[in-house]
Short mmCIF file of C-alpha atoms in Angstrom, two decimals:
data_model
loop_
_atom_site.label_atom_id
_atom_site.label_comp_id
_atom_site.label_asym_id
_atom_site.label_seq_id
_atom_site.Cartn_x
_atom_site.Cartn_y
_atom_site.Cartn_z
CA UNK A 1 107.74 261.88 83.62
CA UNK A 2 106.43 260.90 87.01
CA UNK A 3 102.81 259.98 85.99
CA UNK A 4 104.03 258.16 82.90
CA UNK A 5 106.46 256.10 84.96
CA UNK A 6 103.70 255.12 87.45
CA UNK A 7 101.27 254.11 84.67
CA UNK A 8 103.88 251.94 83.01
CA UNK A 9 104.62 250.16 86.30
CA UNK A 10 100.93 249.41 86.93
CA UNK A 11 100.51 247.93 83.45
CA UNK A 12 103.58 245.73 83.92
CA UNK A 13 102.18 244.46 87.27
CA UNK A 14 98.80 243.45 85.80
CA UNK A 15 100.34 241.78 82.76
CA UNK A 16 102.50 239.44 84.83
CA UNK A 17 101.19 236.08 86.14
CA UNK A 18 100.04 236.12 89.77
CA UNK A 19 102.94 235.46 92.10
CA UNK A 20 102.92 232.89 94.88
CA UNK A 21 101.13 233.91 98.13
CA UNK A 22 99.53 236.96 96.52
CA UNK A 23 95.73 237.46 96.89
CA UNK A 24 95.18 236.73 93.18
CA UNK A 25 97.21 233.53 93.41
CA UNK A 26 95.20 232.34 96.42
CA UNK A 27 91.93 233.22 94.67
CA UNK A 28 92.91 231.16 91.62
CA UNK A 29 93.83 228.20 93.86
CA UNK A 30 90.51 228.36 95.69
CA UNK A 31 88.63 228.37 92.36
CA UNK A 32 90.58 225.36 91.11
CA UNK A 33 90.07 223.37 94.33
CA UNK A 34 87.38 220.68 94.50
CA UNK A 35 85.00 219.43 91.82
CA UNK A 36 83.97 221.55 88.85
CA UNK A 37 81.15 221.26 86.31
CA UNK A 38 81.21 217.81 84.70
CA UNK A 39 80.02 219.15 81.35
CA UNK A 40 83.12 221.37 81.15
CA UNK A 41 85.55 218.45 81.60
CA UNK A 42 87.46 216.87 78.71
CA UNK A 43 88.44 213.28 79.49
CA UNK A 44 90.70 212.80 76.46
CA UNK A 45 92.81 215.82 77.43
CA UNK A 46 92.12 215.39 81.18
CA UNK A 47 91.42 219.11 81.43
CA UNK A 48 88.78 220.79 83.62
CA UNK A 49 87.47 224.16 82.41
CA UNK A 50 85.88 226.68 84.77
CA UNK A 51 83.16 228.03 82.48
CA UNK A 52 81.48 227.47 79.14
CA UNK A 53 83.67 229.98 77.33
CA UNK A 54 86.85 228.27 78.53
CA UNK A 55 85.53 224.85 77.46
CA UNK A 56 84.64 226.24 74.03
CA UNK A 57 88.14 227.65 73.61
CA UNK A 58 89.62 224.32 74.63
CA UNK A 59 87.57 222.36 72.09
CA UNK A 60 88.85 224.66 69.35
CA UNK A 61 92.49 224.21 70.36
CA UNK A 62 94.91 222.20 68.23
CA UNK A 63 95.85 219.75 71.03
CA UNK A 64 92.17 218.83 71.61
CA UNK A 65 91.65 218.25 67.88
CA UNK A 66 94.58 215.83 67.83
CA UNK A 67 93.14 213.87 70.77
CA UNK A 68 89.72 213.70 69.08
CA UNK A 69 91.33 212.32 65.90
CA UNK A 70 93.02 209.61 67.99
CA UNK A 71 89.72 208.75 69.65
CA UNK A 72 87.91 208.58 66.29
CA UNK A 73 90.49 206.09 65.02
CA UNK A 74 89.67 203.49 67.71
CA UNK A 75 86.80 204.64 69.92
CA UNK A 76 86.01 201.20 71.32
CA UNK A 77 89.51 200.71 72.75
CA UNK A 78 89.43 204.05 74.55
CA UNK A 79 85.96 203.47 76.04
CA UNK A 80 86.91 199.98 77.26
CA UNK A 81 90.09 201.38 78.81
CA UNK A 82 88.18 204.15 80.60
CA UNK A 83 85.52 201.70 81.81
CA UNK A 84 88.12 199.29 83.16
CA UNK A 85 89.95 202.09 84.99
CA UNK A 86 86.70 203.41 86.50
CA UNK A 87 85.62 199.95 87.71
CA UNK A 88 89.06 199.22 89.21
CA UNK A 89 89.09 202.47 91.19
CA UNK A 90 85.50 202.00 92.40
CA UNK A 91 86.11 198.40 93.57
CA UNK A 92 89.37 199.38 95.31
CA UNK A 93 87.52 201.93 97.45
CA UNK A 94 84.73 199.44 98.14
CA UNK A 95 87.19 196.73 99.22
CA UNK A 96 89.56 198.91 101.27
CA UNK A 97 87.12 201.22 103.07
CA UNK A 98 84.02 199.05 103.46
CA UNK A 99 85.20 195.44 103.09
CA UNK A 100 82.36 192.95 102.72
CA UNK A 101 79.81 195.13 104.56
CA UNK A 102 76.49 196.08 102.93
CA UNK A 103 76.75 199.74 101.93
CA UNK A 104 74.91 202.20 99.69
CA UNK A 105 76.40 202.31 96.17
CA UNK A 106 76.09 206.12 96.04
CA UNK A 107 78.15 206.44 99.25
CA UNK A 108 81.03 204.55 97.63
CA UNK A 109 80.65 206.70 94.50
CA UNK A 110 80.92 209.90 96.55
CA UNK A 111 84.15 208.61 98.09
CA UNK A 112 85.46 207.82 94.60
CA UNK A 113 84.73 211.23 93.06
CA UNK A 114 86.17 213.07 96.07
CA UNK A 115 89.52 212.68 94.29
CA UNK A 116 89.76 215.59 91.88
CA UNK A 117 91.67 213.55 89.29
CA UNK A 118 89.23 210.64 89.13
CA UNK A 119 87.99 209.20 85.86
CA UNK A 120 84.49 210.52 85.10
CA UNK A 121 81.58 208.16 84.45
CA UNK A 122 80.50 209.99 81.28
CA UNK A 123 83.64 208.61 79.59
CA UNK A 124 82.66 204.98 80.30
CA UNK A 125 80.13 202.62 78.71
CA UNK A 126 77.70 203.07 81.62
CA UNK A 127 75.17 205.88 81.44
CA UNK A 128 74.27 205.90 85.16
CA UNK A 129 75.36 204.51 88.52
CA UNK A 130 72.42 202.07 88.49
CA UNK A 131 73.63 200.51 85.22
CA UNK A 132 77.11 200.19 86.66
CA UNK A 133 75.86 198.51 89.87
CA UNK A 134 73.75 196.06 87.83
CA UNK A 135 76.85 195.21 85.79
CA UNK A 136 78.83 194.49 88.97
CA UNK A 137 76.06 192.21 90.25
CA UNK A 138 75.71 190.28 86.98
CA UNK A 139 79.45 189.64 86.72
CA UNK A 140 79.86 188.48 90.33
CA UNK A 141 82.02 191.36 91.57
CA UNK A 142 79.59 192.13 94.40
CA UNK A 143 76.08 191.42 95.68
CA UNK A 144 73.66 194.16 94.57
CA UNK A 145 70.10 194.71 95.78
CA UNK A 146 67.67 197.58 95.22
CA UNK A 147 65.70 199.20 98.06
CA UNK A 148 63.54 202.29 98.44
CA UNK A 149 66.65 204.22 99.45
CA UNK A 150 68.58 203.18 96.33
CA UNK A 151 71.05 200.47 95.39
CA UNK A 152 73.06 198.64 98.08
CA UNK A 153 76.12 196.52 97.39
CA UNK A 154 78.45 194.25 99.34
CA UNK A 155 81.88 193.23 98.05
CA UNK A 156 82.63 189.56 97.34
CA UNK A 157 86.17 188.92 98.54
CA UNK A 158 87.88 186.20 96.48
CA UNK A 159 91.38 186.86 97.78
CA UNK A 160 93.29 183.56 98.44
CA UNK A 161 94.33 184.72 101.91
CA UNK A 162 90.72 185.55 102.82
CA UNK A 163 89.50 182.18 101.54
CA UNK A 164 92.19 180.43 103.58
CA UNK A 165 91.14 182.39 106.68
CA UNK A 166 87.49 181.41 106.14
CA UNK A 167 88.51 177.76 105.82
CA UNK A 168 90.40 177.98 109.12
CA UNK A 169 87.33 179.49 110.80
CA UNK A 170 85.16 176.65 109.47
CA UNK A 171 87.57 174.06 110.89
CA UNK A 172 87.61 175.84 114.24
CA UNK A 173 83.78 175.86 114.38
CA UNK A 174 83.77 172.13 113.62
CA UNK A 175 86.24 171.50 116.45
CA UNK A 176 84.09 173.58 118.83
CA UNK A 177 81.08 171.49 117.84
CA UNK A 178 83.01 168.29 118.61
CA UNK A 179 83.91 169.73 122.02
CA UNK A 180 80.22 170.46 122.68
CA UNK A 181 79.31 166.85 121.84
CA UNK A 182 81.99 165.55 124.19
CA UNK A 183 80.66 167.85 126.91
CA UNK A 184 77.13 166.50 126.38
CA UNK A 185 78.41 162.91 126.73
CA UNK A 186 80.23 163.87 129.92
CA UNK A 187 77.06 165.45 131.38
CA UNK A 188 75.03 162.35 130.50
CA UNK A 189 77.56 160.10 132.23
CA UNK A 190 77.54 162.29 135.35
CA UNK A 191 73.73 162.21 135.50
CA UNK A 192 73.69 158.40 135.24
CA UNK A 193 76.29 158.12 138.00
CA UNK A 194 74.27 160.43 140.26
CA UNK A 195 71.10 158.38 139.82
CA UNK A 196 72.91 155.16 140.61
CA UNK A 197 74.02 156.60 143.95
CA UNK A 198 70.51 157.88 144.87
CA UNK A 199 68.52 154.86 143.60
CA UNK A 200 66.75 153.10 146.56
CA UNK A 201 67.50 149.46 147.25
CA UNK A 202 64.74 147.15 145.99
CA UNK A 203 63.49 144.23 148.11
CA UNK A 204 61.59 141.11 147.02
CA UNK A 205 57.96 140.85 148.09
CA UNK A 206 56.03 137.54 148.60
CA UNK A 207 52.34 136.90 148.10
CA UNK A 208 50.07 137.66 151.08
CA UNK A 209 48.28 134.54 152.36
CA UNK A 210 46.15 134.07 155.51
CA UNK A 211 46.77 130.90 157.54
CA UNK A 212 43.33 130.87 159.17
CA UNK A 213 40.64 132.56 157.10
CA UNK A 214 38.06 132.46 159.96
CA UNK A 215 40.06 134.68 162.33
CA UNK A 216 39.19 138.40 162.28
CA UNK A 217 41.63 140.77 160.69
CA UNK A 218 43.66 142.85 163.13
CA UNK A 219 45.49 146.00 162.16
CA UNK A 220 48.23 147.49 164.32
CA UNK A 221 49.09 151.16 163.77
CA UNK A 222 52.46 152.43 164.88
CA UNK A 223 53.89 155.89 164.35
CA UNK A 224 57.56 155.95 163.64
CA UNK A 225 59.79 158.92 164.28
CA UNK A 226 61.65 158.58 161.03
CA UNK A 227 60.14 158.45 157.57
CA UNK A 228 61.77 157.40 154.38
CA UNK A 229 61.94 159.86 151.52
CA UNK A 230 60.56 158.58 148.24
CA UNK A 231 62.91 159.17 145.40
CA UNK A 232 61.47 158.86 141.94
CA UNK A 233 63.77 157.20 139.48
CA UNK A 234 64.40 159.39 136.42
CA UNK A 235 64.19 157.84 132.99
CA UNK A 236 67.29 158.35 130.91
CA UNK A 237 65.59 158.04 127.55
CA UNK A 238 65.84 161.82 127.01
CA UNK A 239 68.75 164.14 126.32
CA UNK A 240 71.18 164.95 129.17
CA UNK A 241 70.10 168.62 129.39
CA UNK A 242 66.43 167.59 129.70
CA UNK A 243 67.31 165.08 132.41
CA UNK A 244 69.19 167.79 134.29
CA UNK A 245 66.15 170.12 134.15
CA UNK A 246 63.80 167.42 135.54
CA UNK A 247 66.33 166.49 138.20
CA UNK A 248 66.51 170.09 139.42
CA UNK A 249 62.71 170.37 139.57
CA UNK A 250 62.26 167.19 141.64
CA UNK A 251 65.05 167.98 144.06
CA UNK A 252 63.41 170.31 146.61
CA UNK A 253 65.00 172.26 149.45
CA UNK A 254 63.65 173.88 152.56
CA UNK A 255 62.21 177.43 152.40
CA UNK A 256 64.78 180.07 153.21
CA UNK A 257 67.67 177.67 152.71
CA UNK A 258 70.39 178.86 150.34
CA UNK A 259 70.90 176.45 147.44
CA UNK A 260 74.38 176.54 145.97
CA UNK A 261 74.39 175.95 142.18
CA UNK A 262 75.98 172.67 141.22
CA UNK A 263 78.72 172.17 138.64
CA UNK A 264 76.10 170.74 136.28
CA UNK A 265 74.01 173.94 136.53
CA UNK A 266 77.05 176.07 135.81
CA UNK A 267 77.92 173.98 132.72
CA UNK A 268 74.36 174.24 131.40
CA UNK A 269 74.25 178.03 131.92
CA UNK A 270 77.62 178.44 130.21
CA UNK A 271 76.44 176.44 127.20
CA UNK A 272 73.26 178.53 126.95
CA UNK A 273 75.28 181.75 127.06
CA UNK A 274 77.54 180.51 124.25
CA UNK A 275 74.57 179.50 122.10
CA UNK A 276 72.87 182.86 122.69
CA UNK A 277 76.01 184.77 121.68
CA UNK A 278 76.73 182.67 118.56
CA UNK A 279 73.14 182.61 117.26
CA UNK A 280 72.26 186.28 117.89
CA UNK A 281 72.30 187.97 114.43
CA UNK A 282 71.09 191.26 112.96
CA UNK A 283 68.89 189.46 110.42
CA UNK A 284 65.85 187.31 111.32
CA UNK A 285 63.79 186.57 108.21
CA UNK A 286 62.83 182.93 107.51
CA UNK A 287 60.56 181.16 105.05
CA UNK A 288 57.12 180.11 106.24
CA UNK A 289 56.60 182.74 108.96
CA UNK A 290 53.79 185.28 109.13
CA UNK A 291 54.88 188.95 109.21
CA UNK A 292 53.18 192.35 109.30
CA UNK A 293 53.95 195.36 107.06
CA UNK A 294 54.67 198.47 109.17
CA UNK A 295 55.98 200.88 106.52
CA UNK A 296 53.58 203.64 105.51
CA UNK A 297 55.79 204.42 102.51
CA UNK A 298 54.37 201.34 100.76
CA UNK A 299 50.92 202.94 100.77
CA UNK A 300 47.83 202.81 102.93
CA UNK A 301 46.69 199.75 100.96
CA UNK A 302 49.43 197.57 102.46
CA UNK A 303 49.90 199.24 105.84
CA UNK A 304 49.34 196.79 108.77
CA UNK A 305 48.64 193.95 106.31
CA UNK A 306 49.87 190.45 107.14
CA UNK A 307 51.64 188.08 104.78
CA UNK A 308 53.70 184.90 104.67
CA UNK A 309 57.40 184.88 103.70
CA UNK A 310 57.86 182.78 100.56
CA UNK A 311 61.55 183.50 99.87
CA UNK A 312 64.47 185.15 101.69
CA UNK A 313 66.82 187.26 99.55
CA UNK A 314 70.35 188.03 100.83
CA UNK A 315 69.30 187.60 104.50
CA UNK A 316 67.83 191.13 104.80
CA UNK A 317 65.05 191.10 102.16
CA UNK A 318 62.15 188.78 101.46
CA UNK A 319 59.35 188.04 99.05
CA UNK A 320 56.00 187.93 100.84
CA UNK A 321 52.48 186.97 99.78
CA UNK A 322 49.66 188.89 101.47
CA UNK A 323 47.10 186.67 103.18
CA UNK A 324 43.98 188.65 102.25
CA UNK A 325 44.62 189.92 98.72
CA UNK A 326 47.28 187.46 97.56
CA UNK A 327 49.53 190.29 96.29
CA UNK A 328 53.25 189.55 96.14
CA UNK A 329 55.78 192.11 97.39
CA UNK A 330 59.55 192.35 97.81
CA UNK A 331 60.42 194.27 101.01
CA UNK A 332 63.28 194.86 103.42
CA UNK A 333 63.17 193.44 106.95
CA UNK A 334 63.15 197.01 108.33
CA UNK A 335 59.60 197.38 106.97
CA UNK A 336 58.35 194.19 108.68
CA UNK A 337 57.65 193.00 112.20
CA UNK A 338 56.88 189.61 113.72
CA UNK A 339 53.38 188.32 114.49
CA UNK A 340 52.55 186.75 117.89
CA UNK A 341 49.79 184.11 117.65
CA UNK A 342 47.38 182.95 120.34
CA UNK A 343 48.50 180.63 123.13
CA UNK A 344 49.00 177.04 122.02
CA UNK A 345 49.91 177.90 118.42
CA UNK A 346 53.19 177.00 116.68
CA UNK A 347 55.94 179.62 116.31
CA UNK A 348 59.44 179.69 114.84
CA UNK A 349 62.38 180.97 116.90
CA UNK A 350 64.11 183.60 114.71
CA UNK A 351 66.99 184.71 116.94
CA UNK A 352 68.94 183.72 120.02
CA UNK A 353 70.16 180.42 121.40
CA UNK A 354 67.25 178.37 119.97
CA UNK A 355 67.30 179.97 116.51
CA UNK A 356 65.69 177.79 113.82
CA UNK A 357 63.66 175.59 116.23
CA UNK A 358 59.89 175.39 116.17
CA UNK A 359 58.10 175.92 119.49
CA UNK A 360 54.67 176.11 121.11
CA UNK A 361 53.53 179.39 122.67
CA UNK A 362 52.69 178.84 126.34
CA UNK A 363 52.30 182.32 127.91
CA UNK A 364 52.30 185.98 126.83
CA UNK A 365 53.57 188.75 129.13
CA UNK A 366 52.13 191.93 127.63
CA UNK A 367 53.67 194.18 130.29
CA UNK A 368 57.26 193.15 129.49
CA UNK A 369 56.69 192.31 125.78
CA UNK A 370 57.96 188.77 126.19
CA UNK A 371 56.62 185.21 126.01
CA UNK A 372 57.16 181.71 127.36
CA UNK A 373 57.62 178.93 124.81
CA UNK A 374 58.17 175.17 124.75
CA UNK A 375 60.71 173.91 122.22
CA UNK A 376 59.05 171.45 119.83
CA UNK A 377 62.01 170.42 117.65
CA UNK A 378 65.73 169.81 117.90
CA UNK A 379 67.79 168.10 120.62
CA UNK A 380 66.14 170.15 123.40
CA UNK A 381 62.56 169.19 122.54
CA UNK A 382 60.19 169.83 125.46
CA UNK A 383 62.38 172.51 127.09
CA UNK A 384 60.54 175.52 128.55
CA UNK A 385 62.15 178.90 127.75
CA UNK A 386 61.06 182.06 129.55
CA UNK A 387 61.42 185.78 128.72
CA UNK A 388 61.56 185.34 124.92
CA UNK A 389 61.13 188.75 123.29
CA UNK A 390 58.39 189.41 120.73
CA UNK A 391 60.89 190.11 117.93
CA UNK A 392 62.66 186.74 118.45
CA UNK A 393 59.64 184.58 117.46
CA UNK A 394 56.92 184.72 114.82
CA UNK A 395 53.82 182.76 113.92
CA UNK A 396 54.20 179.81 111.53
CA UNK A 397 51.92 179.82 108.50
CA UNK A 398 49.35 177.03 108.51
#
């Protein structure tokens, strides 16, 4: 009786379902956790099978046959519903986690499928992630661009609150610009007032005539202890900041004497710091500049070749035409670098406080990888700028 009783108890234990917190229960939970094989997933029944045999048994079940009959009755409606649900979930993750930043499309997809109960792409009308990204770009949901590393997208936020915030920022920038113009007028008025105070008094001169032409000419030399300082009047035909630069150059001080910066100098430095901060961006491409290809992944044929930028695409990419062969390429700015011409040639400022202005190259400091330029366009035409980095300027084509 004893052995029979033990055998019966063992059979009863194995026939029962695994209880909570038992090793078998934990093993089953670990197997069910995370993603499984996509080819063993049934979207209509929303059931994930662990192996091929389980999936085969599921397809032969009565409940699966009923779902397939429903799908056969109106397949288009089901596919459109699945596609809409997939796109909604994908765009929600893109908007909430990444905002309007430029991000790899596959990275967003990995975040989406990390949820075990997500809707699978094989149930939608798109056969691959590339087709889906192209669809988003064509319909204006996001900006899509293809690189060597894959597709990159950036979300286009059309929320009314976001648009209202952008409008407020535009108004604020306009007000700041008005303040800068008022500051420039104030500086110009101060410079005029300073020159009026330092302008020497003019005296009328009469024509020199000799009373007796036969008398010899006598010249008396006398050395005076005091000498008058000649002050050159400054023309006010230029901009106030240019006048301030010339005024500082002409106003000399004794060697070793400490020169305290004036209020005008402080205002000019503050304005330059603001312009440098506002115009410093992480993109620098511009049409008409000469660039050099530095990516070996494009092939030895194009490595170290120079070309001119014919079109800028989404700030970070550009279409270039090679100068020697005439080939046209579409590359990312990470695969390009600027070209420094010889002294006296025209360059375009690509970054910093003078961004967008043309300039003339004056000096090249090869030890510190910087240059000295003279601004040739804009309100500060003729201004000399020192310590301009190589990557902030590039040669102009032609």
